[in-house]
Structures are given as structure tokens and as C-alpha cells.
């Protein structure tokens, strides 16, 4: 006699987390927001790290503005209907993270100069 848990244990691996994508109402929002947070912090850091490994400091400094080309990915995701909701939340995560980083940096700078 098999129990319900034993039957569920026999599900194929590709169907194990299928419910996340279809029935969870906040999947795109949560993953998009955190992807935006990671995108705004990790992409420029990785880009400058790679530039610094490959080029001299002056050349890397001159090439750093090309990191703005990385914005083409979220903008392209806004165009396609299937990824639009994810991209909207990704932009929210990017903007909120940038505001928090700039706000904290300005407060730290203010207190350092004032002291």
C-alpha cells in the first residue's frame, strides 16, 4: 500500500518545481526584483573587474561607461510580452537599489565632511 508521499516522491525531476512558475502569483515579482538588485550591483562590479584584468587602469577607466550597454537586456525584456512583468519588477529592483546606495553614500559623505 503506497501513501501519497511515496507517490509524490516518484515525480520526474523536471516537474518537481513546476508549480512555482504556474500557480504562484508573486514568482515574477520576487525573482524580478531580486534579479534587478543583483543586476545593478554585480554587473558593473564584474565589468570593472574584467576590464581591470585585461587592460591598464587608464584604459579600463575610459571603457567603463560601456557598462551602460548592459541596460539593453532589461529594455529588450520589456518589449517581449512574455517577459514584460518580470522586466518591470527588475527595473523596480534596480531603481530601489540605486536609490538606497546613493542615499547611504550621500549620508556617509555628509557625516564625514561635517565631522
PDB file of C-alpha atoms in Angstrom:
ATOM      1  CA  UNK A   1       0.000   0.000   0.000  1.00  0.00           C
ATOM      2  CA  UNK A   2       1.582   3.242  -1.146  1.00  0.00           C
ATOM      3  CA  UNK A   3       0.999   6.535   0.546  1.00  0.00           C
ATOM      4  CA  UNK A   4       0.503   9.884  -1.120  1.00  0.00           C
ATOM      5  CA  UNK A   5       4.017  10.996  -0.107  1.00  0.00           C
ATOM      6  CA  UNK A   6       5.582   7.973  -1.738  1.00  0.00           C
ATOM      7  CA  UNK A   7       3.715   8.667  -4.962  1.00  0.00           C
ATOM      8  CA  UNK A   8       4.881  12.281  -4.963  1.00  0.00           C
ATOM      9  CA  UNK A   9       8.466  11.156  -4.444  1.00  0.00           C
ATOM     10  CA  UNK A  10       8.303   9.388  -7.801  1.00  0.00           C
ATOM     11  CA  UNK A  11       7.613  12.580  -9.778  1.00  0.00           C
ATOM     12  CA  UNK A  12      10.074  13.298 -12.566  1.00  0.00           C
ATOM     13  CA  UNK A  13      12.757  15.819 -11.628  1.00  0.00           C
ATOM     14  CA  UNK A  14      11.637  18.363 -14.240  1.00  0.00           C
ATOM     15  CA  UNK A  15       8.110  18.506 -12.756  1.00  0.00           C
ATOM     16  CA  UNK A  16       9.242  18.852  -9.148  1.00  0.00           C
ATOM     17  CA  UNK A  17       9.188  22.694  -9.066  1.00  0.00           C
ATOM     18  CA  UNK A  18       6.715  23.232 -11.889  1.00  0.00           C
ATOM     19  CA  UNK A  19       4.127  24.731  -9.526  1.00  0.00           C
ATOM     20  CA  UNK A  20       6.345  27.791  -8.900  1.00  0.00           C
ATOM     21  CA  UNK A  21       6.046  29.049 -12.447  1.00  0.00           C
ATOM     22  CA  UNK A  22       2.359  28.481 -12.967  1.00  0.00           C
ATOM     23  CA  UNK A  23       0.433  28.830  -9.735  1.00  0.00           C
ATOM     24  CA  UNK A  24       2.478  31.139  -7.526  1.00  0.00           C
ATOM     25  CA  UNK A  25       1.199  34.702  -8.083  1.00  0.00           C
ATOM     26  CA  UNK A  26       4.345  36.527  -6.979  1.00  0.00           C
ATOM     27  CA  UNK A  27       7.007  34.442  -8.708  1.00  0.00           C
ATOM     28  CA  UNK A  28       7.772  37.008 -11.429  1.00  0.00           C
ATOM     29  CA  UNK A  29       7.681  39.893  -8.960  1.00  0.00           C
ATOM     30  CA  UNK A  30      10.025  38.403  -6.399  1.00  0.00           C
ATOM     31  CA  UNK A  31      12.525  36.986  -8.858  1.00  0.00           C
ATOM     32  CA  UNK A  32      12.439  40.142 -10.991  1.00  0.00           C
ATOM     33  CA  UNK A  33      13.036  42.422  -8.015  1.00  0.00           C
ATOM     34  CA  UNK A  34      15.991  40.433  -6.719  1.00  0.00           C
ATOM     35  CA  UNK A  35      17.383  39.998 -10.225  1.00  0.00           C
ATOM     36  CA  UNK A  36      17.290  43.795 -10.563  1.00  0.00           C
ATOM     37  CA  UNK A  37      19.104  44.206  -7.257  1.00  0.00           C
ATOM     38  CA  UNK A  38      21.778  41.761  -8.354  1.00  0.00           C
ATOM     39  CA  UNK A  39      21.967  43.272 -11.828  1.00  0.00           C
ATOM     40  CA  UNK A  40      22.615  46.808 -10.602  1.00  0.00           C
ATOM     41  CA  UNK A  41      25.338  45.702  -8.178  1.00  0.00           C
ATOM     42  CA  UNK A  42      27.047  42.681  -9.730  1.00  0.00           C
ATOM     43  CA  UNK A  43      27.157  43.620 -13.418  1.00  0.00           C
ATOM     44  CA  UNK A  44      29.144  46.876 -13.004  1.00  0.00           C
ATOM     45  CA  UNK A  45      31.428  45.214 -10.470  1.00  0.00           C
ATOM     46  CA  UNK A  46      32.128  42.236 -12.691  1.00  0.00           C
ATOM     47  CA  UNK A  47      32.582  44.503 -15.713  1.00  0.00           C
ATOM     48  CA  UNK A  48      35.154  46.703 -13.996  1.00  0.00           C
ATOM     49  CA  UNK A  49      36.912  43.622 -12.621  1.00  0.00           C
ATOM     50  CA  UNK A  50      37.237  42.097 -16.066  1.00  0.00           C
ATOM     51  CA  UNK A  51      38.341  45.416 -17.572  1.00  0.00           C
ATOM     52  CA  UNK A  52      40.975  45.823 -14.882  1.00  0.00           C
ATOM     53  CA  UNK A  53      42.321  42.331 -15.511  1.00  0.00           C
ATOM     54  CA  UNK A  54      42.572  42.858 -19.262  1.00  0.00           C
ATOM     55  CA  UNK A  55      43.640  46.498 -19.574  1.00  0.00           C
ATOM     56  CA  UNK A  56      45.636  49.173 -17.798  1.00  0.00           C
ATOM     57  CA  UNK A  57      43.929  51.384 -15.236  1.00  0.00           C
ATOM     58  CA  UNK A  58      43.535  54.332 -17.617  1.00  0.00           C
ATOM     59  CA  UNK A  59      42.079  52.195 -20.405  1.00  0.00           C
ATOM     60  CA  UNK A  60      39.698  50.447 -18.008  1.00  0.00           C
ATOM     61  CA  UNK A  61      38.564  53.825 -16.682  1.00  0.00           C
ATOM     62  CA  UNK A  62      37.906  55.046 -20.210  1.00  0.00           C
ATOM     63  CA  UNK A  63      35.962  51.888 -21.174  1.00  0.00           C
ATOM     64  CA  UNK A  64      33.824  51.720 -18.017  1.00  0.00           C
ATOM     65  CA  UNK A  65      30.886  53.795 -19.422  1.00  0.00           C
ATOM     66  CA  UNK A  66      30.209  50.913 -21.814  1.00  0.00           C
ATOM     67  CA  UNK A  67      28.642  49.131 -18.841  1.00  0.00           C
ATOM     68  CA  UNK A  68      25.508  51.114 -19.736  1.00  0.00           C
ATOM     69  CA  UNK A  69      25.122  48.776 -22.702  1.00  0.00           C
ATOM     70  CA  UNK A  70      24.078  46.172 -20.139  1.00  0.00           C
ATOM     71  CA  UNK A  71      20.767  48.039 -19.863  1.00  0.00           C
ATOM     72  CA  UNK A  72      19.872  46.662 -23.283  1.00  0.00           C
ATOM     73  CA  UNK A  73      18.890  43.326 -21.716  1.00  0.00           C
ATOM     74  CA  UNK A  74      16.145  44.619 -19.380  1.00  0.00           C
ATOM     75  CA  UNK A  75      14.898  47.002 -22.059  1.00  0.00           C
ATOM     76  CA  UNK A  76      14.659  44.127 -24.543  1.00  0.00           C
ATOM     77  CA  UNK A  77      12.770  42.113 -21.942  1.00  0.00           C
ATOM     78  CA  UNK A  78      10.216  44.920 -21.672  1.00  0.00           C
ATOM     79  CA  UNK A  79       9.435  44.614 -25.375  1.00  0.00           C
ATOM     80  CA  UNK A  80       8.517  40.927 -25.344  1.00  0.00           C
ATOM     81  CA  UNK A  81       5.117  40.302 -23.759  1.00  0.00           C
ATOM     82  CA  UNK A  82       6.116  37.058 -22.028  1.00  0.00           C
ATOM     83  CA  UNK A  83       8.929  38.699 -20.018  1.00  0.00           C
ATOM     84  CA  UNK A  84       7.372  42.139 -19.539  1.00  0.00           C
ATOM     85  CA  UNK A  85       6.130  41.601 -15.971  1.00  0.00           C
ATOM     86  CA  UNK A  86       9.493  40.204 -14.886  1.00  0.00           C
ATOM     87  CA  UNK A  87      11.312  43.155 -16.508  1.00  0.00           C
ATOM     88  CA  UNK A  88       9.031  45.692 -14.817  1.00  0.00           C
ATOM     89  CA  UNK A  89       9.864  44.287 -11.401  1.00  0.00           C
ATOM     90  CA  UNK A  90      13.514  44.051 -12.419  1.00  0.00           C
ATOM     91  CA  UNK A  91      13.521  47.795 -13.123  1.00  0.00           C
ATOM     92  CA  UNK A  92      11.876  48.424  -9.742  1.00  0.00           C
ATOM     93  CA  UNK A  93      14.644  46.415  -8.052  1.00  0.00           C
ATOM     94  CA  UNK A  94      17.308  48.303  -9.989  1.00  0.00           C
ATOM     95  CA  UNK A  95      15.868  51.726  -9.116  1.00  0.00           C
ATOM     96  CA  UNK A  96      15.301  50.925  -5.441  1.00  0.00           C
ATOM     97  CA  UNK A  97      18.813  49.517  -5.070  1.00  0.00           C
ATOM     98  CA  UNK A  98      20.355  52.536  -6.793  1.00  0.00           C
ATOM     99  CA  UNK A  99      18.364  54.917  -4.569  1.00  0.00           C
ATOM    100  CA  UNK A 100      19.399  53.100  -1.403  1.00  0.00           C
ATOM    101  CA  UNK A 101      23.074  53.022  -2.429  1.00  0.00           C
ATOM    102  CA  UNK A 102      23.060  56.708  -3.388  1.00  0.00           C
ATOM    103  CA  UNK A 103      21.169  57.686  -0.243  1.00  0.00           C
ATOM    104  CA  UNK A 104      23.515  55.830   2.077  1.00  0.00           C
ATOM    105  CA  UNK A 105      26.580  57.146   0.236  1.00  0.00           C
ATOM    106  CA  UNK A 106      25.322  60.733   0.477  1.00  0.00           C
ATOM    107  CA  UNK A 107      24.604  60.372   4.198  1.00  0.00           C
ATOM    108  CA  UNK A 108      28.038  58.885   4.840  1.00  0.00           C
ATOM    109  CA  UNK A 109      29.669  61.658   2.829  1.00  0.00           C
ATOM    110  CA  UNK A 110      27.642  64.296   4.675  1.00  0.00           C
ATOM    111  CA  UNK A 111      28.636  62.957   8.113  1.00  0.00           C
ATOM    112  CA  UNK A 112      32.285  62.570   7.080  1.00  0.00           C
ATOM    113  CA  UNK A 113      32.511  66.145   5.796  1.00  0.00           C
ATOM    114  CA  UNK A 114      30.518  67.567   8.716  1.00  0.00           C
ATOM    115  CA  UNK A 115      32.755  65.890  11.323  1.00  0.00           C
TER     116      UNK A 115
END
